[in-house]
């Protein structure tokens, strides 16, 4: 067994926001418990100034355990990253434990709040994961969070390339990721990889009336348990380590859903008619129960494009529901979208599942939002449904995707993701960023589809759409190439038991 005290965002600085007594209280707790390692995931100082580093060095002296500290955005303010090396140690590196490794990475950008793991550091990180691939336990520490955090307000500040890092870590079987930054503790499991986000250790700037906290982590061969240790209370999160092997029979097939986005109807070359027509032939031949269009139906929200949409969409021979992308509602699309589709926030019901559509698009902006009011409504209808499965669809991404800067995320992605995971929504379908991707966060499968017939794609496999097959025991998500109809599996997951 291995035990880590995961602390973050102490914001040590003379005066200001720093709460010295709280800091000492947590240090006493850490010293009195059998932790093997203390990891501080950044923002150790508030200002990155020399006085703050001097003070930090003094404050951490009483910690009597091996300790790794990585820099946060605050530590790099005023070119503080140079002082970080002088007072605290390397910005990046590998800590080798007996049977584990911890790779720590500086994601700060001087004088900016958002983070980045630049291309050469990304390659270094990858080389370390290759080098230590045989280690039984692989841990990565990085200040900026990978997955959106609840209670983060509109300030997203995730890593520019969070999706690439997530993808890399999953390819190399990283077991545990440690982060901080948002001053709100949160733990999720993404396809079995546990992401521990520590709250604020000793800074007054907590969120939503919370108190200071740190995370206690216990790793055994069977599972990883993260306990969020607030000053007055604690909450445990346990995730099994052994990735479940799917050699079980799939059982009876219950439903098939086709997920499309980015049809991009227009007279421009950007709309690839042949791909659309071939895709529709294939979709009809698959006889799905439902087609779910996750937005960007038209290239621009103008009458001519909507006329084309009326014409082309008629070719789909199965029930179809729609949620708008930003392109569908710009210009006069806001008037034309409901005329084409029958309304906003569309739903669909079968005895097995209920579909809930949410309009996350805003005029003239790539950034989406569900909003507090919209999220509350959504939570209420999900709680009231009778069917065993719930499916939510919206245009914008709720988790970061590879090869895409995080700007496509929802402004309130952290709150939306947390709420849908807490409600154990079975499937969340999105259609932004033209990249096919599927993953599972806690009990919720998230599937993003590529553009079906728009020239702007980010996958070498070409334009595609997703097919989601729901069996008694499994859910299988594949992408199908729009032009050729060839198929590639994006993921297979066990269905949630009820
Ligand atoms: Fe911070
Ligand atoms: Fe930070």
Short mmCIF file of C-alpha atoms and ligand atoms in Angstrom, two decimals:
data_model
loop_
_atom_site.label_atom_id
_atom_site.label_comp_id
_atom_site.label_asym_id
_atom_site.label_seq_id
_atom_site.Cartn_x
_atom_site.Cartn_y
_atom_site.Cartn_z
CA UNK A 1 0.00 0.00 0.00
CA UNK A 2 1.14 3.52 -0.74
CA UNK A 3 -0.17 6.71 0.83
CA UNK A 4 0.07 10.21 -0.57
CA UNK A 5 -0.86 13.50 1.04
CA UNK A 6 -1.98 15.60 -1.92
CA UNK A 7 -1.91 19.30 -1.09
CA UNK A 8 -2.25 22.28 -3.39
CA UNK A 9 -2.73 26.02 -3.66
CA UNK A 10 -1.32 27.03 -0.32
CA UNK A 11 -0.71 30.57 -1.68
CA UNK A 12 1.90 31.27 0.97
CA UNK A 13 2.64 34.95 1.10
CA UNK A 14 3.12 37.46 3.89
CA UNK A 15 -0.33 38.78 4.84
CA UNK A 16 -3.04 38.84 2.15
CA UNK A 17 -4.98 35.65 1.53
CA UNK A 18 -2.70 33.21 3.35
CA UNK A 19 -4.04 31.46 6.48
CA UNK A 20 -1.00 30.40 8.45
CA UNK A 21 -2.87 28.55 11.21
CA UNK A 22 -4.77 26.41 8.69
CA UNK A 23 -1.49 25.59 6.95
CA UNK A 24 0.08 24.42 10.24
CA UNK A 25 -3.02 22.41 11.14
CA UNK A 26 -2.79 20.43 7.90
CA UNK A 27 0.98 20.03 8.28
CA UNK A 28 0.48 18.56 11.78
CA UNK A 29 -2.08 16.12 10.35
CA UNK A 30 0.26 15.09 7.55
CA UNK A 31 3.17 14.54 9.95
CA UNK A 32 1.06 12.43 12.29
CA UNK A 33 -0.16 10.02 9.59
CA UNK A 34 1.87 7.37 7.75
CA UNK A 35 2.17 9.09 4.37
CA UNK A 36 4.95 7.92 2.06
CA UNK A 37 4.97 11.07 0.02
CA UNK A 38 3.61 14.60 0.03
CA UNK A 39 2.79 16.15 -3.34
CA UNK A 40 2.08 19.86 -3.63
CA UNK A 41 0.46 20.55 -7.00
CA UNK A 42 1.33 24.21 -7.32
CA UNK A 43 0.52 27.78 -6.35
CA UNK A 44 2.71 27.31 -3.31
CA UNK A 45 3.21 31.11 -3.34
CA UNK A 46 0.70 33.79 -4.19
CA UNK A 47 2.90 36.23 -6.06
CA UNK A 48 6.02 34.41 -7.26
CA UNK A 49 8.11 37.12 -5.58
CA UNK A 50 11.38 36.45 -3.73
CA UNK A 51 9.83 37.31 -0.36
CA UNK A 52 7.07 34.77 -1.02
CA UNK A 53 9.58 32.03 -1.94
CA UNK A 54 11.68 32.77 1.15
CA UNK A 55 8.58 32.57 3.31
CA UNK A 56 7.41 29.35 1.58
CA UNK A 57 10.75 27.69 2.16
CA UNK A 58 10.44 28.48 5.87
CA UNK A 59 6.79 27.39 6.07
CA UNK A 60 7.38 23.94 4.55
CA UNK A 61 10.36 23.17 6.78
CA UNK A 62 8.23 21.37 9.42
CA UNK A 63 6.92 18.86 6.82
CA UNK A 64 8.83 15.72 7.73
CA UNK A 65 8.11 13.56 4.67
CA UNK A 66 9.55 13.23 1.18
CA UNK A 67 7.93 16.02 -0.79
CA UNK A 68 7.45 16.94 -4.44
CA UNK A 69 6.37 20.47 -5.33
CA UNK A 70 5.38 21.64 -8.79
CA UNK A 71 4.84 25.23 -9.89
CA UNK A 72 1.43 26.78 -10.52
CA UNK A 73 0.47 29.89 -12.44
CA UNK A 74 0.88 32.05 -9.32
CA UNK A 75 4.43 30.74 -8.77
CA UNK A 76 5.37 31.79 -12.29
CA UNK A 77 4.04 35.31 -11.92
CA UNK A 78 6.74 37.93 -12.20
CA UNK A 79 9.07 35.30 -13.72
CA UNK A 80 8.88 33.47 -10.41
CA UNK A 81 9.67 30.15 -12.12
CA UNK A 82 13.36 31.10 -11.92
CA UNK A 83 13.06 31.58 -8.17
CA UNK A 84 11.11 28.34 -7.90
CA UNK A 85 14.20 26.46 -9.08
CA UNK A 86 16.40 28.44 -6.73
CA UNK A 87 14.27 27.86 -3.61
CA UNK A 88 12.25 24.69 -4.18
CA UNK A 89 13.81 22.51 -6.89
CA UNK A 90 13.24 21.27 -10.42
CA UNK A 91 10.24 22.46 -12.41
CA UNK A 92 9.87 19.09 -14.16
CA UNK A 93 11.17 15.66 -13.30
CA UNK A 94 10.62 12.07 -12.32
CA UNK A 95 10.45 10.85 -8.73
CA UNK A 96 11.25 7.16 -8.50
CA UNK A 97 9.61 5.29 -5.66
CA UNK A 98 10.17 1.65 -4.85
CA UNK A 99 7.56 0.30 -7.22
CA UNK A 100 6.07 3.42 -8.68
CA UNK A 101 7.02 6.56 -10.53
CA UNK A 102 5.69 10.06 -10.27
CA UNK A 103 6.29 12.36 -13.22
CA UNK A 104 5.82 16.03 -12.40
CA UNK A 105 5.27 18.65 -15.04
CA UNK A 106 5.29 22.43 -15.01
CA UNK A 107 2.20 23.64 -16.89
CA UNK A 108 2.47 27.32 -16.01
CA UNK A 109 2.87 30.15 -18.49
CA UNK A 110 4.49 33.27 -17.12
CA UNK A 111 1.91 35.90 -16.11
CA UNK A 112 -1.05 33.93 -17.47
CA UNK A 113 -3.66 31.98 -15.58
CA UNK A 114 -4.21 29.25 -18.14
CA UNK A 115 -1.79 26.38 -18.58
CA UNK A 116 0.03 24.53 -21.34
CA UNK A 117 2.32 21.56 -21.76
CA UNK A 118 4.23 22.75 -24.83
CA UNK A 119 5.18 20.45 -27.68
CA UNK A 120 8.76 19.65 -26.61
CA UNK A 121 7.71 19.03 -23.02
CA UNK A 122 4.88 16.86 -24.31
CA UNK A 123 7.45 14.72 -26.16
CA UNK A 124 9.61 14.53 -23.01
CA UNK A 125 6.60 13.46 -20.99
CA UNK A 126 5.78 10.79 -23.53
CA UNK A 127 9.38 9.52 -23.51
CA UNK A 128 9.24 9.16 -19.69
CA UNK A 129 5.98 7.24 -19.92
CA UNK A 130 7.58 4.93 -22.48
CA UNK A 131 10.71 4.51 -20.34
CA UNK A 132 8.78 3.59 -17.22
CA UNK A 133 5.94 1.72 -18.92
CA UNK A 134 6.64 -1.44 -16.92
CA UNK A 135 6.10 0.29 -13.55
CA UNK A 136 3.03 -1.04 -11.77
CA UNK A 137 1.89 2.39 -10.62
CA UNK A 138 2.26 5.51 -12.73
CA UNK A 139 1.38 8.91 -11.34
CA UNK A 140 1.52 12.30 -13.05
CA UNK A 141 1.29 15.65 -11.25
CA UNK A 142 0.40 18.84 -13.10
CA UNK A 143 -1.02 22.09 -11.68
CA UNK A 144 -3.81 22.79 -14.18
CA UNK A 145 -6.70 20.38 -14.16
CA UNK A 146 -7.44 18.02 -17.05
CA UNK A 147 -11.14 17.59 -16.56
CA UNK A 148 -13.51 20.51 -15.92
CA UNK A 149 -14.09 21.21 -12.23
CA UNK A 150 -17.48 22.07 -10.72
CA UNK A 151 -17.98 25.45 -9.03
CA UNK A 152 -15.39 26.95 -11.35
CA UNK A 153 -17.72 29.72 -12.54
CA UNK A 154 -16.99 30.88 -16.06
CA UNK A 155 -13.24 30.81 -15.57
CA UNK A 156 -12.20 27.60 -17.26
CA UNK A 157 -8.42 27.90 -17.34
CA UNK A 158 -7.82 24.27 -18.12
CA UNK A 159 -4.72 23.31 -20.04
CA UNK A 160 -4.63 24.39 -23.68
CA UNK A 161 -4.00 20.76 -24.63
CA UNK A 162 -5.80 18.95 -21.83
CA UNK A 163 -7.38 16.55 -24.35
CA UNK A 164 -3.96 15.53 -25.70
CA UNK A 165 -2.68 14.87 -22.18
CA UNK A 166 -5.74 12.80 -21.26
CA UNK A 167 -5.27 10.78 -24.43
CA UNK A 168 -1.53 10.30 -23.76
CA UNK A 169 -2.08 9.24 -20.15
CA UNK A 170 -4.69 6.71 -21.15
CA UNK A 171 -2.51 5.24 -23.89
CA UNK A 172 0.29 4.70 -21.35
CA UNK A 173 -1.96 3.43 -18.56
CA UNK A 174 -1.36 6.23 -16.09
CA UNK A 175 -3.18 5.25 -12.89
CA UNK A 176 -3.44 8.54 -11.09
CA UNK A 177 -3.26 12.24 -12.01
CA UNK A 178 -2.81 14.92 -9.34
CA UNK A 179 -3.84 18.53 -9.99
CA UNK A 180 -4.94 21.71 -8.26
CA UNK A 181 -5.62 25.24 -9.48
CA UNK A 182 -9.40 25.67 -9.20
CA UNK A 183 -9.49 25.77 -5.39
CA UNK A 184 -12.27 23.20 -5.35
CA UNK A 185 -11.65 19.54 -4.51
CA UNK A 186 -12.98 17.02 -7.02
CA UNK A 187 -12.31 13.38 -7.88
CA UNK A 188 -13.36 11.51 -11.02
CA UNK A 189 -12.35 8.35 -12.79
CA UNK A 190 -11.90 8.58 -16.55
CA UNK A 191 -11.93 5.08 -17.99
CA UNK A 192 -10.31 3.84 -14.79
CA UNK A 193 -7.70 6.62 -14.49
CA UNK A 194 -8.29 8.48 -11.25
CA UNK A 195 -8.00 12.26 -11.37
CA UNK A 196 -7.52 13.80 -7.94
CA UNK A 197 -7.98 17.53 -7.82
CA UNK A 198 -7.01 19.02 -4.49
CA UNK A 199 -8.78 22.06 -3.11
CA UNK A 200 -7.16 25.01 -1.49
CA UNK A 201 -4.82 24.16 1.39
CA UNK A 202 -4.49 27.47 3.19
CA UNK A 203 -5.79 30.31 1.06
CA UNK A 204 -8.85 32.37 1.87
CA UNK A 205 -10.03 32.16 -1.75
CA UNK A 206 -12.23 29.07 -1.45
CA UNK A 207 -15.30 28.63 -3.65
CA UNK A 208 -19.00 28.31 -2.87
CA UNK A 209 -18.47 28.86 0.86
CA UNK A 210 -16.19 25.83 1.08
CA UNK A 211 -13.35 25.43 3.58
CA UNK A 212 -9.67 24.58 3.09
CA UNK A 213 -8.87 20.96 2.35
CA UNK A 214 -6.37 18.43 1.03
CA UNK A 215 -6.67 14.93 -0.40
CA UNK A 216 -5.50 11.73 1.26
CA UNK A 217 -4.76 9.03 -1.30
CA UNK A 218 -4.35 5.32 -0.67
CA UNK A 219 -3.22 3.03 -3.45
CA UNK A 220 -3.47 -0.75 -3.14
CA UNK A 221 -3.15 -3.34 -5.92
CA UNK A 222 -6.97 -3.43 -6.00
CA UNK A 223 -8.06 0.18 -5.87
CA UNK A 224 -7.30 3.85 -5.42
CA UNK A 225 -9.14 5.67 -2.66
CA UNK A 226 -9.11 9.44 -2.48
CA UNK A 227 -10.48 11.06 0.64
CA UNK A 228 -11.17 14.75 0.44
CA UNK A 229 -10.17 15.90 3.88
CA UNK A 230 -11.84 19.18 4.67
CA UNK A 231 -11.04 20.91 7.93
CA UNK A 232 -14.25 19.66 9.57
CA UNK A 233 -15.31 16.73 7.41
CA UNK A 234 -14.17 14.18 4.87
CA UNK A 235 -15.60 12.40 1.83
CA UNK A 236 -14.20 9.20 0.35
CA UNK A 237 -14.04 8.27 -3.34
CA UNK A 238 -13.00 4.75 -4.27
CA UNK A 239 -12.16 3.54 -7.77
CA UNK A 240 -11.12 -0.02 -8.69
CA UNK A 241 -7.64 -0.17 -10.24
CA UNK A 242 -7.85 -3.30 -12.31
CA UNK A 243 -9.43 -2.33 -15.57
CA UNK A 244 -12.36 -4.64 -16.08
CA UNK A 245 -11.77 -7.11 -18.88
CA UNK A 246 -14.73 -7.35 -21.18
CA UNK A 247 -14.95 -11.00 -22.02
CA UNK A 248 -18.58 -11.17 -21.09
CA UNK A 249 -21.35 -11.86 -23.56
CA UNK A 250 -23.05 -8.74 -24.80
CA UNK A 251 -26.55 -10.12 -24.27
CA UNK A 252 -29.57 -9.19 -26.30
CA UNK A 253 -29.42 -6.07 -28.46
CA UNK A 254 -31.79 -3.47 -27.08
CA UNK A 255 -31.34 -0.35 -29.17
CA UNK A 256 -29.25 1.35 -31.80
CA UNK A 257 -28.66 5.09 -32.00
CA UNK A 258 -26.85 6.97 -34.75
CA UNK A 259 -25.10 10.16 -33.67
CA UNK A 260 -24.26 12.76 -36.30
CA UNK A 261 -23.11 16.40 -36.36
CA UNK A 262 -21.59 18.92 -38.74
CA UNK A 263 -23.67 18.24 -41.85
CA UNK A 264 -22.87 21.84 -42.83
CA UNK A 265 -25.43 22.25 -45.61
CA UNK A 266 -24.47 25.05 -47.99
CA UNK A 267 -23.54 25.67 -51.63
CA UNK A 268 -19.88 25.97 -50.70
CA UNK A 269 -17.34 23.22 -51.25
CA UNK A 270 -17.00 22.93 -47.52
CA UNK A 271 -20.23 20.87 -47.57
CA UNK A 272 -19.33 17.54 -49.13
CA UNK A 273 -22.55 16.33 -50.68
CA UNK A 274 -21.31 12.90 -51.70
CA UNK A 275 -20.16 12.11 -48.19
CA UNK A 276 -23.50 13.21 -46.79
CA UNK A 277 -25.47 11.13 -49.28
CA UNK A 278 -23.36 8.02 -48.73
CA UNK A 279 -23.59 8.46 -44.97
CA UNK A 280 -27.38 8.70 -45.15
CA UNK A 281 -27.57 5.52 -47.26
CA UNK A 282 -25.49 3.76 -44.64
CA UNK A 283 -27.53 5.20 -41.77
CA UNK A 284 -30.79 4.02 -43.34
CA UNK A 285 -29.33 0.55 -43.90
CA UNK A 286 -28.34 0.35 -40.22
CA UNK A 287 -32.02 0.84 -39.24
CA UNK A 288 -31.34 2.71 -35.99
CA UNK A 289 -34.14 3.48 -33.56
CA UNK A 290 -33.13 7.11 -33.57
CA UNK A 291 -30.74 9.55 -35.22
CA UNK A 292 -29.43 12.29 -32.94
CA UNK A 293 -28.03 15.36 -34.71
CA UNK A 294 -25.68 17.16 -32.33
CA UNK A 295 -25.58 20.44 -34.20
CA UNK A 296 -24.04 22.50 -36.97
CA UNK A 297 -26.72 21.37 -39.37
CA UNK A 298 -26.01 24.30 -41.68
CA UNK A 299 -22.83 26.20 -42.46
CA UNK A 300 -24.52 29.53 -41.65
CA UNK A 301 -27.99 30.27 -40.33
CA UNK A 302 -29.32 31.79 -43.56
CA UNK A 303 -32.55 30.88 -45.42
CA UNK A 304 -30.87 29.25 -48.42
CA UNK A 305 -28.90 26.85 -46.21
CA UNK A 306 -32.04 25.99 -44.28
CA UNK A 307 -33.81 25.31 -47.60
CA UNK A 308 -31.02 22.86 -48.41
CA UNK A 309 -31.39 21.34 -44.93
CA UNK A 310 -35.12 20.71 -45.50
CA UNK A 311 -34.29 18.95 -48.74
CA UNK A 312 -31.32 16.87 -47.58
CA UNK A 313 -32.67 15.82 -44.19
CA UNK A 314 -35.74 14.27 -45.83
CA UNK A 315 -33.48 11.44 -46.98
CA UNK A 316 -33.07 10.19 -43.39
CA UNK A 317 -35.76 7.56 -42.98
CA UNK A 318 -35.73 7.20 -39.19
CA UNK A 319 -36.89 9.50 -36.37
CA UNK A 320 -34.35 12.29 -35.85
CA UNK A 321 -33.85 14.74 -33.00
CA UNK A 322 -31.75 17.90 -33.16
CA UNK A 323 -29.81 20.21 -30.93
CA UNK A 324 -28.29 23.39 -32.41
CA UNK A 325 -24.64 24.27 -32.86
CA UNK A 326 -23.56 27.92 -32.94
CA UNK A 327 -23.73 27.94 -36.74
CA UNK A 328 -27.38 26.94 -36.73
CA UNK A 329 -28.47 29.97 -34.74
CA UNK A 330 -26.34 32.77 -36.14
CA UNK A 331 -27.81 35.32 -38.60
CA UNK A 332 -31.51 34.38 -38.66
CA UNK A 333 -30.92 30.76 -37.78
CA UNK A 334 -32.50 31.39 -34.40
CA UNK A 335 -35.86 31.72 -36.24
CA UNK A 336 -35.16 29.03 -38.82
CA UNK A 337 -33.87 26.24 -36.57
CA UNK A 338 -37.18 25.57 -34.73
CA UNK A 339 -39.09 25.68 -38.04
CA UNK A 340 -36.85 23.00 -39.46
CA UNK A 341 -36.63 20.77 -36.43
CA UNK A 342 -39.84 21.40 -34.49
CA UNK A 343 -38.30 23.08 -31.44
CA UNK A 344 -35.47 23.56 -28.96
CA UNK A 345 -34.42 21.07 -26.25
CA UNK A 346 -35.84 18.07 -28.10
CA UNK A 347 -36.62 14.79 -26.41
CA UNK A 348 -37.48 11.25 -27.39
CA UNK A 349 -38.79 8.29 -25.45
CA UNK A 350 -38.78 4.54 -25.75
CA UNK A 351 -39.59 2.03 -23.01
CA UNK A 352 -35.80 1.67 -22.47
CA UNK A 353 -34.45 5.22 -22.57
CA UNK A 354 -35.33 8.86 -22.53
CA UNK A 355 -33.44 11.47 -24.51
CA UNK A 356 -33.03 15.03 -23.22
CA UNK A 357 -31.75 17.73 -25.59
CA UNK A 358 -30.13 20.89 -24.27
CA UNK A 359 -29.38 23.98 -26.32
CA UNK A 360 -25.84 24.99 -25.33
CA UNK A 361 -25.18 27.39 -28.23
CA UNK A 362 -24.93 31.17 -28.12
CA UNK A 363 -25.00 33.66 -31.00
CA UNK A 364 -21.69 34.53 -32.58
CA UNK A 365 -19.59 32.58 -30.08
CA UNK A 366 -17.80 29.26 -30.13
CA UNK A 367 -18.14 28.96 -26.38
CA UNK A 368 -21.21 27.16 -25.12
CA UNK A 369 -23.20 27.37 -21.90
CA UNK A 370 -26.02 25.39 -20.35
CA UNK A 371 -26.51 27.93 -17.59
CA UNK A 372 -27.64 27.43 -13.99
CA UNK A 373 -31.33 27.64 -14.85
CA UNK A 374 -30.99 25.22 -17.77
CA UNK A 375 -28.99 22.76 -15.69
CA UNK A 376 -31.54 22.81 -12.85
CA UNK A 377 -34.36 22.09 -15.36
CA UNK A 378 -32.37 19.27 -16.91
CA UNK A 379 -31.66 17.70 -13.52
CA UNK A 380 -35.37 17.81 -12.68
CA UNK A 381 -36.54 16.09 -15.87
CA UNK A 382 -33.86 13.41 -15.53
CA UNK A 383 -34.92 12.72 -11.93
CA UNK A 384 -38.57 12.41 -13.00
CA UNK A 385 -38.10 9.99 -15.90
CA UNK A 386 -39.33 6.39 -15.56
CA UNK A 387 -37.06 4.69 -18.09
CA UNK A 388 -33.92 2.96 -16.81
CA UNK A 389 -31.57 4.77 -19.20
CA UNK A 390 -31.10 8.49 -19.66
CA UNK A 391 -29.36 10.11 -22.60
CA UNK A 392 -28.44 13.78 -22.79
CA UNK A 393 -27.35 15.50 -25.98
CA UNK A 394 -25.94 18.95 -26.57
CA UNK A 395 -23.52 20.49 -29.04
CA UNK A 396 -20.54 21.50 -26.89
CA UNK A 397 -17.93 19.23 -25.35
CA UNK A 398 -18.04 18.39 -21.67
CA UNK A 399 -14.55 16.86 -21.61
CA UNK A 400 -11.47 18.09 -23.49
CA UNK A 401 -10.62 16.31 -26.74
CA UNK A 402 -7.21 15.57 -28.34
CA UNK A 403 -5.87 17.97 -31.00
CA UNK A 404 -8.17 20.74 -29.91
CA UNK A 405 -7.60 23.74 -27.74
CA UNK A 406 -10.07 23.67 -24.89
CA UNK A 407 -12.11 26.63 -26.16
CA UNK A 408 -14.82 24.32 -27.46
CA UNK A 409 -15.80 23.37 -23.96
CA UNK A 410 -18.85 24.61 -22.23
CA UNK A 411 -18.32 27.65 -20.07
CA UNK A 412 -19.92 25.66 -17.23
CA UNK A 413 -18.56 22.25 -18.25
CA UNK A 414 -17.43 21.45 -14.69
CA UNK A 415 -20.88 21.91 -13.21
CA UNK A 416 -22.62 20.12 -16.10
CA UNK A 417 -20.22 17.15 -15.99
CA UNK A 418 -20.51 16.80 -12.21
CA UNK A 419 -24.27 17.00 -12.30
CA UNK A 420 -24.68 14.44 -15.12
CA UNK A 421 -22.20 12.06 -13.44
CA UNK A 422 -23.95 12.41 -10.07
CA UNK A 423 -27.28 11.59 -11.74
CA UNK A 424 -25.59 8.57 -13.40
CA UNK A 425 -26.76 9.64 -16.85
CA UNK A 426 -25.84 6.71 -19.12
CA UNK A 427 -24.83 8.61 -22.24
CA UNK A 428 -23.89 12.18 -23.04
CA UNK A 429 -23.63 12.92 -26.76
CA UNK A 430 -21.86 15.99 -28.12
CA UNK A 431 -20.95 17.21 -31.59
CA UNK A 432 -18.36 19.98 -31.38
CA UNK A 433 -14.76 20.10 -32.66
CA UNK A 434 -15.01 17.55 -35.51
CA UNK A 435 -13.16 14.82 -33.66
CA UNK A 436 -14.51 11.35 -32.88
CA UNK A 437 -13.93 10.42 -29.25
CA UNK A 438 -15.61 8.40 -26.55
CA UNK A 439 -14.71 7.88 -22.91
CA UNK A 440 -16.33 7.11 -19.59
CA UNK A 441 -16.29 9.48 -16.63
CA UNK A 442 -17.40 7.67 -13.49
CA UNK A 443 -20.59 5.88 -14.68
CA UNK A 444 -21.31 8.20 -17.61
CA UNK A 445 -20.22 7.44 -21.18
CA UNK A 446 -19.39 10.54 -23.19
CA UNK A 447 -19.41 10.30 -26.97
CA UNK A 448 -18.36 13.07 -29.33
CA UNK A 449 -18.91 12.68 -33.04
CA UNK A 450 -16.90 13.93 -35.99
CA UNK A 451 -18.48 16.13 -38.68
CA UNK A 452 -20.34 13.92 -41.11
CA UNK A 453 -19.93 16.01 -44.25
CA UNK A 454 -17.92 19.17 -43.54
CA UNK A 455 -14.43 19.58 -44.97
CA UNK A 456 -13.05 20.75 -41.63
CA UNK A 457 -12.07 17.54 -39.86
CA UNK A 458 -9.32 16.75 -37.38
CA UNK A 459 -9.10 13.02 -37.88
CA UNK A 460 -7.04 11.27 -40.56
CA UNK A 461 -9.76 8.66 -40.74
CA UNK A 462 -11.90 11.31 -42.46
CA UNK A 463 -15.50 12.36 -41.96
CA UNK A 464 -17.58 9.99 -39.91
CA UNK A 465 -20.58 9.50 -37.68
CA UNK A 466 -21.07 7.35 -34.57
CA UNK A 467 -23.19 4.27 -34.07
CA UNK A 468 -24.12 3.43 -30.51
CA UNK A 469 -25.33 -0.11 -29.93
CA UNK A 470 -26.95 -0.78 -26.59
CA UNK A 471 -26.95 -4.40 -25.45
CA UNK A 472 -28.18 -5.93 -22.21
CA UNK A 473 -24.65 -5.97 -20.79
CA UNK A 474 -22.60 -3.61 -22.96
CA UNK A 475 -22.61 -0.38 -24.87
CA UNK A 476 -20.51 -0.34 -28.03
CA UNK A 477 -19.63 2.93 -29.78
CA UNK A 478 -18.09 2.88 -33.27
CA UNK A 479 -17.42 5.51 -35.87
CA UNK A 480 -18.37 4.88 -39.48
CA UNK A 481 -16.59 6.64 -42.32
CA UNK A 482 -19.04 8.84 -44.22
CA UNK A 483 -17.70 8.04 -47.65
CA UNK A 484 -16.76 4.36 -47.48
CA UNK A 485 -18.86 3.03 -44.64
CA UNK A 486 -15.87 1.36 -42.95
CA UNK A 487 -16.10 0.99 -39.19
CA UNK A 488 -13.76 1.61 -36.28
CA UNK A 489 -14.51 0.96 -32.62
CA UNK A 490 -14.23 3.95 -30.29
CA UNK A 491 -14.97 1.99 -27.14
CA UNK A 492 -16.91 -0.76 -25.42
CA UNK A 493 -18.17 -0.36 -21.87
CA UNK A 494 -20.18 -2.40 -19.44
CA UNK A 495 -23.66 -1.05 -18.92
CA UNK A 496 -24.45 0.40 -15.53
CA UNK A 497 -26.36 -1.96 -13.34
CA UNK A 498 -29.55 -0.59 -11.85
FE1 LIG B 1 -4.34 28.71 -6.82
FE1 LIG B 2 -3.50 28.13 -10.10
#
